[in-house]
XYZ file of C-alpha atoms in Angstrom:
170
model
C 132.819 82.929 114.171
C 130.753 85.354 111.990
C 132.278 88.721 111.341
C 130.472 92.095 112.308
C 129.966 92.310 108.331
C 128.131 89.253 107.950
C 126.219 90.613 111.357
C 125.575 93.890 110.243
C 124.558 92.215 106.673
C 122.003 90.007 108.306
C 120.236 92.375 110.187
C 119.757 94.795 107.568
C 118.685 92.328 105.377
C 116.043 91.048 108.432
C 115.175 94.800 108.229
C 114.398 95.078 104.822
C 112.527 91.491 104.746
C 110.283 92.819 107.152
C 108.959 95.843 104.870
C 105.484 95.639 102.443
C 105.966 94.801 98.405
C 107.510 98.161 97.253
C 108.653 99.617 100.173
C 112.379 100.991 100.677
C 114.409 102.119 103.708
C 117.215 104.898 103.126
C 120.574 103.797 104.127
C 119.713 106.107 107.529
C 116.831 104.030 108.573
C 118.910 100.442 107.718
C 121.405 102.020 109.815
C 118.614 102.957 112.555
C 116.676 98.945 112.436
C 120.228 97.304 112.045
C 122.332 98.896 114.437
C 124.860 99.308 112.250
C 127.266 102.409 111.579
C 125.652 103.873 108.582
C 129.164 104.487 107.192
C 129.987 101.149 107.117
C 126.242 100.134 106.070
C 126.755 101.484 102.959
C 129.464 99.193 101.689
C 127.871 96.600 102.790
C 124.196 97.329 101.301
C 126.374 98.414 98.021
C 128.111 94.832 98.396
C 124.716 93.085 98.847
C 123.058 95.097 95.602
C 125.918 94.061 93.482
C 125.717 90.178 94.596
C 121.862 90.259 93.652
C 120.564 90.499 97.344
C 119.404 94.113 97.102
C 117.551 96.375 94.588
C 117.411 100.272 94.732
C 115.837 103.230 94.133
C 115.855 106.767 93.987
C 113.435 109.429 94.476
C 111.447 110.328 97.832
C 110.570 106.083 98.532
C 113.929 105.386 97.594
C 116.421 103.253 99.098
C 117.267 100.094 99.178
C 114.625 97.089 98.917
C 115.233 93.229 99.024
C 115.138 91.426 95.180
C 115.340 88.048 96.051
C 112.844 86.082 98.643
C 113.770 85.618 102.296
C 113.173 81.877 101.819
C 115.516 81.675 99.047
C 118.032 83.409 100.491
C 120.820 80.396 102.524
C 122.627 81.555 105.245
C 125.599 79.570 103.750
C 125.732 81.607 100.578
C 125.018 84.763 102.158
C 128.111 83.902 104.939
C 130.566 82.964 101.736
C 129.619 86.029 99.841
C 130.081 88.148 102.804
C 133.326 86.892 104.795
C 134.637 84.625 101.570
C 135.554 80.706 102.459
C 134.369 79.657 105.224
C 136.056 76.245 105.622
C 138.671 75.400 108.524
C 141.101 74.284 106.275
C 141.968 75.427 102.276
C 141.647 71.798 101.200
C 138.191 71.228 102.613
C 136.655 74.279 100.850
C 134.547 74.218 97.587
C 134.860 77.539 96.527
C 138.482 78.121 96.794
C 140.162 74.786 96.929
C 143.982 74.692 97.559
C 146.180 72.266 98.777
C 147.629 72.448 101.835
C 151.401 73.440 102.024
C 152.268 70.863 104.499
C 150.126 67.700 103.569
C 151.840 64.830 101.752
C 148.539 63.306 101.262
C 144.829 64.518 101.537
C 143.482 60.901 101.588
C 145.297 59.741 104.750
C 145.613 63.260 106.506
C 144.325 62.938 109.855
C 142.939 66.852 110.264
C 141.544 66.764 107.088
C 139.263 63.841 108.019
C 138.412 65.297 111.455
C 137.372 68.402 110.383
C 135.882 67.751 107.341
C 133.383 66.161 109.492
C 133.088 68.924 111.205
C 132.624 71.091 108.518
C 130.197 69.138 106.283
C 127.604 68.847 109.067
C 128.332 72.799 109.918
C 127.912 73.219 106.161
C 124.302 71.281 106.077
C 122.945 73.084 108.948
C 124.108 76.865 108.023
C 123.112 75.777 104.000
C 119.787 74.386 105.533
C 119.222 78.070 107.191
C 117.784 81.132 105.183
C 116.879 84.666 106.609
C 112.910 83.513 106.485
C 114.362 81.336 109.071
C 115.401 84.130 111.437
C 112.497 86.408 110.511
C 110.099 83.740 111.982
C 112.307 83.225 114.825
C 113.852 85.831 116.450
C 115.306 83.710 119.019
C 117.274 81.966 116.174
C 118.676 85.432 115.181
C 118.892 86.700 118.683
C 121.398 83.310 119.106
C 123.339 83.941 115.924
C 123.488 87.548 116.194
C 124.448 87.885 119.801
C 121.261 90.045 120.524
C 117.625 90.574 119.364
C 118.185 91.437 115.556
C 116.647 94.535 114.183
C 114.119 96.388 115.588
C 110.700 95.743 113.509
C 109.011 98.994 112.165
C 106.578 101.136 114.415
C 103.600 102.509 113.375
C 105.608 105.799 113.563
C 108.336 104.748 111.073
C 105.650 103.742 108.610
C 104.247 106.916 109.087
C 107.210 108.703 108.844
C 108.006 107.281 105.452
C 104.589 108.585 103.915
C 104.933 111.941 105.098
C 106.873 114.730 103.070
C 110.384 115.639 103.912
C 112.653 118.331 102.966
C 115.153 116.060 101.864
C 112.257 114.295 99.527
C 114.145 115.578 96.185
C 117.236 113.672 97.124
């Protein structure tokens, strides 16, 4: 099961996927396409900019912008760097291998076999995945995220970003 981090992390990053070259969305309007509690938004957009996800900028089209492509981007490493390992069992994960404290033996361990087939075909679907993925389908995202994603930009919003603000100096 995804966490409401990874959820909230995937449909900001839809969000920002769906903006022009050069565009940027505040941490208020990620919050407003995502769903997601702008207080807890910006760890997670601060998490995603430090792992190389996210850019950002400041001044009156400031905010935060996506660096790397949508089709380059694998649900897999996005779910690790999010929620951490992601494997059923310590012994079956890459990234943070440890033995388990009751196995004798790995090679002949029964649950280690069974779920490691599991996991490896898990593994090539969700590694197979990237966000262009759910971008094109929203059905796919609607599935995984447990409703319809973010909501894609209006005319309005677009318009609204243009237009002067008092807040533009921020």
């Amino acid at each position: 099961m995804i966490t409401q981090k990874t959820k909230y992390a995937l449909k900001s990053l839809m969000a920002l996927a769906a903006l022009d070259k050069g565009e940027a969305l505040t941490i208020e309007e990620v919050a407003q396409r995502s769903g997601a509690p702008k207080r807890f938004l910006e760890h997670i957009l601060l998490d995603l900019r430090k792992s190389g996800y996210l850019g950002s900028k400041r001044g009156r089209s400031g905010g935060y912008f996506l660096i790397r492509e949508p089709s380059k981007l694998s649900l897999g490493e996005l779910l690790q760097q999010i929620d951490g390992p992601i494997a059923p069992l310590p012994c079956l994960s890459r990234r943070a291998y440890r033995r388990c404290d009751d196995c004798a033996d790995e090679d002949s361990c029964s649950l280690r076999r069974v779920f490691g087939e599991i996991f490896w075909s898990y593994l090539l679907l969700i590694e197979s995945l990237t966000l262009q993925d759910f971008i094109q389908d929203p059905a796919l995202a609607g599935k995984t995220l447990g409703d319809q994603g973010p909501a894609a930009p209006t005319p309005a919003d677009r318009e609204s970003r243009t237009a002067p603000s008092a807040a533009a100096g921020e």
